[in-house]
C-alpha atoms as a PDB file:
ATOM      1  CA  MET A   1      13.125   3.000 -16.287  1.00  0.00           C
ATOM      2  CA  HIS A   2      10.853   1.446 -18.898  1.00  0.00           C
ATOM      3  CA  VAL A   3       7.387   3.057 -19.085  1.00  0.00           C
ATOM      4  CA  LYS A   4       4.554   1.274 -20.926  1.00  0.00           C
ATOM      5  CA  ARG A   5       1.112   2.692 -21.740  1.00  0.00           C
ATOM      6  CA  LEU A   6      -1.696   0.185 -21.076  1.00  0.00           C
ATOM      7  CA  GLU A   7      -5.053  -0.241 -22.815  1.00  0.00           C
ATOM      8  CA  LEU A   8      -6.891   2.298 -20.640  1.00  0.00           C
ATOM      9  CA  ASP A   9      -6.026   5.939 -21.276  1.00  0.00           C
ATOM     10  CA  GLY A  10      -3.724   7.275 -18.586  1.00  0.00           C
ATOM     11  CA  VAL A  11      -2.766   3.920 -17.010  1.00  0.00           C
ATOM     12  CA  PHE A  12       0.914   2.908 -17.214  1.00  0.00           C
ATOM     13  CA  THR A  13       3.325   0.311 -15.916  1.00  0.00           C
ATOM     14  CA  MET A  14       6.785   1.404 -14.871  1.00  0.00           C
ATOM     15  CA  SER A  15       9.641  -1.080 -14.715  1.00  0.00           C
ATOM     16  CA  PRO A  16      12.755   0.219 -12.965  1.00  0.00           C
ATOM     17  CA  ARG A  17      16.093  -1.183 -14.103  1.00  0.00           C
ATOM     18  CA  ARG A  18      17.928  -3.358 -11.623  1.00  0.00           C
ATOM     19  CA  PHE A  19      21.696  -3.426 -11.366  1.00  0.00           C
ATOM     20  CA  GLY A  20      22.716  -6.664  -9.695  1.00  0.00           C
ATOM     21  CA  ASP A  21      25.671  -8.664  -8.577  1.00  0.00           C
ATOM     22  CA  ASP A  22      26.290 -11.494  -6.121  1.00  0.00           C
ATOM     23  CA  ARG A  23      25.144  -9.236  -3.217  1.00  0.00           C
ATOM     24  CA  GLY A  24      21.702  -8.534  -4.717  1.00  0.00           C
ATOM     25  CA  TYR A  25      20.599  -5.489  -6.721  1.00  0.00           C
ATOM     26  CA  PHE A  26      20.164  -1.717  -6.743  1.00  0.00           C
ATOM     27  CA  SER A  27      17.238   0.055  -8.396  1.00  0.00           C
ATOM     28  CA  GLU A  28      15.910   3.606  -8.671  1.00  0.00           C
ATOM     29  CA  THR A  29      12.236   2.985  -7.954  1.00  0.00           C
ATOM     30  CA  PHE A  30      11.030   6.535  -8.679  1.00  0.00           C
ATOM     31  CA  ARG A  31      12.313   9.564 -10.556  1.00  0.00           C
ATOM     32  CA  GLN A  32      10.091  12.628 -10.816  1.00  0.00           C
ATOM     33  CA  ASP A  33      11.646  13.745 -14.132  1.00  0.00           C
ATOM     34  CA  ILE A  34      10.978  10.418 -15.900  1.00  0.00           C
ATOM     35  CA  PHE A  35       7.505  10.173 -14.376  1.00  0.00           C
ATOM     36  CA  SER A  36       6.577  13.716 -15.488  1.00  0.00           C
ATOM     37  CA  GLN A  37       7.927  13.224 -19.025  1.00  0.00           C
ATOM     38  CA  ASN A  38       6.040   9.968 -19.589  1.00  0.00           C
ATOM     39  CA  VAL A  39       2.944  10.117 -17.409  1.00  0.00           C
ATOM     40  CA  GLY A  40       2.241  13.742 -16.468  1.00  0.00           C
ATOM     41  CA  ASP A  41       2.953  16.397 -13.930  1.00  0.00           C
ATOM     42  CA  PHE A  42       1.567  14.836 -10.758  1.00  0.00           C
ATOM     43  CA  HIS A  43       2.764  15.616  -7.235  1.00  0.00           C
ATOM     44  CA  PHE A  44       2.795  12.877  -4.584  1.00  0.00           C
ATOM     45  CA  VAL A  45       1.862  13.887  -1.036  1.00  0.00           C
ATOM     46  CA  GLN A  46       1.523  10.628   0.909  1.00  0.00           C
ATOM     47  CA  ASP A  47       3.028   7.112   0.916  1.00  0.00           C
ATOM     48  CA  ASN A  48       0.951   4.156   2.090  1.00  0.00           C
ATOM     49  CA  GLN A  49       1.878   0.563   2.909  1.00  0.00           C
ATOM     50  CA  SER A  50      -0.153  -2.535   3.657  1.00  0.00           C
ATOM     51  CA  LEU A  51       0.607  -6.060   4.836  1.00  0.00           C
ATOM     52  CA  SER A  52      -1.750  -8.869   3.863  1.00  0.00           C
ATOM     53  CA  ALA A  53      -1.025 -12.037   5.799  1.00  0.00           C
ATOM     54  CA  GLU A  54      -2.996 -14.504   3.653  1.00  0.00           C
ATOM     55  CA  ARG A  55      -3.114 -15.343  -0.038  1.00  0.00           C
ATOM     56  CA  GLY A  56      -6.460 -14.318  -1.561  1.00  0.00           C
ATOM     57  CA  THR A  57      -6.780 -11.079   0.393  1.00  0.00           C
ATOM     58  CA  VAL A  58      -8.700  -8.590  -1.757  1.00  0.00           C
ATOM     59  CA  ARG A  59      -8.375  -4.872  -1.021  1.00  0.00           C
ATOM     60  CA  GLY A  60     -10.616  -2.647  -3.084  1.00  0.00           C
ATOM     61  CA  LEU A  61     -11.973  -1.434  -5.285  1.00  0.00           C
ATOM     62  CA  HIS A  62     -11.279   2.041  -3.844  1.00  0.00           C
ATOM     63  CA  PHE A  63     -11.270   5.650  -5.072  1.00  0.00           C
ATOM     64  CA  GLN A  64     -11.747   9.182  -3.731  1.00  0.00           C
ATOM     65  CA  LEU A  65     -14.168  11.704  -5.187  1.00  0.00           C
ATOM     66  CA  ALA A  66     -13.067  15.098  -6.530  1.00  0.00           C
ATOM     67  CA  PRO A  67     -11.777  17.463  -5.369  1.00  0.00           C
ATOM     68  CA  ARG A  68      -9.749  14.889  -3.362  1.00  0.00           C
ATOM     69  CA  ALA A  69      -9.390  12.292  -6.156  1.00  0.00           C
ATOM     70  CA  GLN A  70      -6.140  10.352  -5.945  1.00  0.00           C
ATOM     71  CA  GLY A  71      -3.674   9.066  -8.480  1.00  0.00           C
ATOM     72  CA  LYS A  72      -1.723   6.049  -7.202  1.00  0.00           C
ATOM     73  CA  LEU A  73       1.669   4.602  -8.053  1.00  0.00           C
ATOM     74  CA  VAL A  74       1.608   1.051  -6.685  1.00  0.00           C
ATOM     75  CA  ARG A  75       4.392  -1.473  -6.158  1.00  0.00           C
ATOM     76  CA  CYS A  76       4.800  -4.753  -4.312  1.00  0.00           C
ATOM     77  CA  LEU A  77       7.679  -4.948  -1.838  1.00  0.00           C
ATOM     78  CA  THR A  78       7.239  -8.559  -0.671  1.00  0.00           C
ATOM     79  CA  GLY A  79       5.255 -11.319  -2.359  1.00  0.00           C
ATOM     80  CA  ALA A  80       2.995 -10.700  -5.361  1.00  0.00           C
ATOM     81  CA  ILE A  81      -0.368  -9.133  -6.214  1.00  0.00           C
ATOM     82  CA  PHE A  82      -2.885  -9.102  -9.046  1.00  0.00           C
ATOM     83  CA  ASP A  83      -3.403  -5.324  -9.348  1.00  0.00           C
ATOM     84  CA  VAL A  84      -6.469  -3.783 -11.022  1.00  0.00           C
ATOM     85  CA  ALA A  85      -7.550  -0.358 -12.315  1.00  0.00           C
ATOM     86  CA  VAL A  86     -11.189   0.299 -13.355  1.00  0.00           C
ATOM     87  CA  ASP A  87     -12.142   3.325 -15.485  1.00  0.00           C
ATOM     88  CA  LEU A  88     -14.908   5.286 -13.702  1.00  0.00           C
ATOM     89  CA  ARG A  89     -14.871   8.344 -15.996  1.00  0.00           C
ATOM     90  CA  SER A  90     -18.353   8.836 -17.449  1.00  0.00           C
ATOM     91  CA  GLY A  91     -18.073   9.576 -21.161  1.00  0.00           C
ATOM     92  CA  SER A  92     -14.798   7.680 -21.485  1.00  0.00           C
ATOM     93  CA  PRO A  93     -14.717   5.157 -24.346  1.00  0.00           C
ATOM     94  CA  THR A  94     -13.397   2.621 -21.787  1.00  0.00           C
ATOM     95  CA  PHE A  95     -15.834   3.429 -18.954  1.00  0.00           C
ATOM     96  CA  GLY A  96     -16.370   0.344 -16.766  1.00  0.00           C
ATOM     97  CA  GLN A  97     -13.418  -1.514 -18.296  1.00  0.00           C
ATOM     98  CA  HIS A  98     -10.426  -2.685 -16.330  1.00  0.00           C
ATOM     99  CA  VAL A  99      -6.779  -3.609 -16.732  1.00  0.00           C
ATOM    100  CA  SER A 100      -4.758  -5.874 -14.505  1.00  0.00           C
ATOM    101  CA  VAL A 101      -1.085  -6.611 -14.024  1.00  0.00           C
ATOM    102  CA  GLU A 102       0.949  -8.779 -11.702  1.00  0.00           C
ATOM    103  CA  LEU A 103       3.206  -6.751  -9.450  1.00  0.00           C
ATOM    104  CA  SER A 104       5.769  -8.627  -7.403  1.00  0.00           C
ATOM    105  CA  ALA A 105       8.920  -8.175  -5.414  1.00  0.00           C
ATOM    106  CA  ASP A 106      10.635 -10.257  -8.104  1.00  0.00           C
ATOM    107  CA  ASN A 107       9.535  -8.248 -11.171  1.00  0.00           C
ATOM    108  CA  GLY A 108       9.770  -4.806  -9.498  1.00  0.00           C
ATOM    109  CA  GLN A 109       7.052  -3.477 -11.803  1.00  0.00           C
ATOM    110  CA  GLN A 110       4.790  -0.593 -10.715  1.00  0.00           C
ATOM    111  CA  LEU A 111       1.309   0.457 -11.825  1.00  0.00           C
ATOM    112  CA  TRP A 112       0.186   4.083 -12.230  1.00  0.00           C
ATOM    113  CA  ILE A 113      -3.567   4.534 -11.723  1.00  0.00           C
ATOM    114  CA  PRO A 114      -4.665   8.134 -12.463  1.00  0.00           C
ATOM    115  CA  PRO A 115      -7.504  10.009 -10.759  1.00  0.00           C
ATOM    116  CA  GLY A 116     -10.842   8.844 -12.164  1.00  0.00           C
ATOM    117  CA  PHE A 117     -10.174   5.149 -11.651  1.00  0.00           C
ATOM    118  CA  ALA A 118     -10.980   2.637  -8.923  1.00  0.00           C
ATOM    119  CA  HIS A 119      -8.079   0.530  -7.655  1.00  0.00           C
ATOM    120  CA  GLY A 120      -7.843  -2.843  -5.984  1.00  0.00           C
ATOM    121  CA  PHE A 121      -5.646  -5.875  -5.667  1.00  0.00           C
ATOM    122  CA  CYS A 122      -5.619  -9.543  -4.674  1.00  0.00           C
ATOM    123  CA  THR A 123      -2.627 -11.113  -2.943  1.00  0.00           C
ATOM    124  CA  LEU A 124      -1.039 -14.045  -4.740  1.00  0.00           C
ATOM    125  CA  THR A 125       1.212 -15.029  -1.829  1.00  0.00           C
ATOM    126  CA  GLU A 126       1.185 -14.960   1.949  1.00  0.00           C
ATOM    127  CA  ASN A 127       2.728 -12.023   3.811  1.00  0.00           C
ATOM    128  CA  THR A 128       2.490  -9.604   0.899  1.00  0.00           C
ATOM    129  CA  ILE A 129       3.576  -6.013   1.431  1.00  0.00           C
ATOM    130  CA  VAL A 130       2.282  -3.325  -0.961  1.00  0.00           C
ATOM    131  CA  ALA A 131       3.437   0.297  -1.035  1.00  0.00           C
ATOM    132  CA  TYR A 132       1.936   3.139  -3.006  1.00  0.00           C
ATOM    133  CA  LYS A 133       2.297   6.861  -3.469  1.00  0.00           C
ATOM    134  CA  VAL A 134      -0.848   9.018  -3.764  1.00  0.00           C
ATOM    135  CA  THR A 135      -1.456  12.485  -5.195  1.00  0.00           C
ATOM    136  CA  ASP A 136      -3.864  13.634  -2.469  1.00  0.00           C
ATOM    137  CA  TYR A 137      -4.274  12.932   1.214  1.00  0.00           C
ATOM    138  CA  TYR A 138      -6.756  10.361   2.482  1.00  0.00           C
ATOM    139  CA  SER A 139     -10.133  12.016   3.021  1.00  0.00           C
ATOM    140  CA  PRO A 140     -12.851   9.965   4.772  1.00  0.00           C
ATOM    141  CA  GLU A 141     -15.564  12.297   3.376  1.00  0.00           C
ATOM    142  CA  HIS A 142     -14.461  11.566  -0.221  1.00  0.00           C
ATOM    143  CA  ASP A 143     -13.603   7.878   0.262  1.00  0.00           C
ATOM    144  CA  ARG A 144     -15.717   5.589  -1.942  1.00  0.00           C
ATOM    145  CA  GLY A 145     -15.668   2.064  -3.325  1.00  0.00           C
ATOM    146  CA  LEU A 146     -16.981  -0.285  -5.962  1.00  0.00           C
ATOM    147  CA  LEU A 147     -17.896  -3.940  -5.409  1.00  0.00           C
ATOM    148  CA  TRP A 148     -14.845  -6.070  -6.222  1.00  0.00           C
ATOM    149  CA  SER A 149     -16.953  -8.856  -7.759  1.00  0.00           C
ATOM    150  CA  ASP A 150     -19.292  -6.717  -9.919  1.00  0.00           C
ATOM    151  CA  PRO A 151     -20.239  -8.992 -12.872  1.00  0.00           C
ATOM    152  CA  GLN A 152     -20.581  -5.959 -15.160  1.00  0.00           C
ATOM    153  CA  ILE A 153     -16.852  -5.295 -14.759  1.00  0.00           C
ATOM    154  CA  GLY A 154     -15.954  -8.997 -14.914  1.00  0.00           C
ATOM    155  CA  ILE A 155     -12.563  -9.045 -13.190  1.00  0.00           C
ATOM    156  CA  GLY A 156     -11.057 -12.541 -13.253  1.00  0.00           C
ATOM    157  CA  TRP A 157      -9.637 -12.511  -9.732  1.00  0.00           C
ATOM    158  CA  PRO A 158      -7.031 -15.287  -9.268  1.00  0.00           C
ATOM    159  CA  LEU A 159      -8.653 -17.055  -6.333  1.00  0.00           C
ATOM    160  CA  GLU A 160      -8.154 -20.698  -7.329  1.00  0.00           C
ATOM    161  CA  GLY A 161      -8.304 -22.836  -4.207  1.00  0.00           C
ATOM    162  CA  VAL A 162      -9.020 -19.979  -1.764  1.00  0.00           C
ATOM    163  CA  SER A 163     -11.931 -17.789  -0.778  1.00  0.00           C
ATOM    164  CA  ALA A 164     -11.546 -14.029  -1.031  1.00  0.00           C
ATOM    165  CA  ARG A 165     -10.654 -12.394   2.293  1.00  0.00           C
ATOM    166  CA  LEU A 166     -12.380  -9.003   2.451  1.00  0.00           C
ATOM    167  CA  SER A 167     -13.032  -6.227   4.915  1.00  0.00           C
ATOM    168  CA  GLU A 168     -16.704  -5.723   5.832  1.00  0.00           C
ATOM    169  CA  LYS A 169     -16.573  -2.390   4.028  1.00  0.00           C
ATOM    170  CA  ASP A 170     -15.273  -3.907   0.769  1.00  0.00           C
ATOM    171  CA  ALA A 171     -17.822  -6.748   0.887  1.00  0.00           C
ATOM    172  CA  ARG A 172     -20.747  -4.281   0.779  1.00  0.00           C
ATOM    173  CA  GLN A 173     -19.618  -1.698  -1.786  1.00  0.00           C
ATOM    174  CA  PRO A 174     -22.077  -0.696  -4.562  1.00  0.00           C
ATOM    175  CA  LEU A 175     -22.165  -2.044  -8.113  1.00  0.00           C
ATOM    176  CA  LEU A 176     -21.001   0.126 -11.013  1.00  0.00           C
ATOM    177  CA  ALA A 177     -24.637   0.571 -12.124  1.00  0.00           C
ATOM    178  CA  GLU A 178     -25.466   1.997  -8.661  1.00  0.00           C
ATOM    179  CA  LEU A 179     -22.633   4.527  -8.517  1.00  0.00           C
ATOM    180  CA  GLY A 180     -23.978   7.216 -10.806  1.00  0.00           C
ATOM    181  CA  GLU A 181     -21.504   9.684 -12.278  1.00  0.00           C
ATOM    182  CA  VAL A 182     -18.471   9.936 -10.004  1.00  0.00           C
ATOM    183  CA  PHE A 183     -15.943  11.277 -12.536  1.00  0.00           C
ATOM    184  CA  ARG A 184     -16.265  12.930 -15.937  1.00  0.00           C
ATOM    185  CA  HIS A 185     -13.977  12.090 -18.875  1.00  0.00           C
ATOM    186  CA  GLU A 186     -12.239  15.270 -19.981  1.00  0.00           C
ATOM    187  CA  GLY A 187     -10.409  13.803 -22.981  1.00  0.00           C
ATOM    188  CA  PRO A 188      -6.966  12.197 -23.116  1.00  0.00           C
ATOM    189  CA  THR A 189      -4.981  12.200 -19.867  1.00  0.00           C
ATOM    190  CA  THR A 190      -1.681  11.759 -21.630  1.00  0.00           C
END
């Protein structure tokens, strides 16, 4: 498994090796020992999966407040997504900045988003299935969001030729400037 640190502290991509032949391929998609050595000692408690039928479906930007903050390890099982992590840690040198990667069934890449970040994605194909592991259970009382199109964050969503398909909840999330302090930067996460 190849692990790569991205520009925002604590965010990584993980690229499992694939062993293929004329039948297809085999891949170890997660190993706790490699994850702990490279990313940190996180414990996953829940797996989630979503299907988005149409290209241009935007889900996010989501996060949970402490003490139920979630880290997420995201991968795309079918199709492709433009996956985004936004630093929400007040006092962080990268507060309000984002990183994005393309995750697809073809590239097998995964994105680790630690607690303290908002997460969202946009589907690049029809019938896209996304799966992700989380480090805490879903908690409606701690569930929060950030407006996907906040100009202060400036995410270049790949929506050429389509309109974003959003839930009502995601369409009315607050701007970064309206959030206040939701997380505090405690220094390096790695």
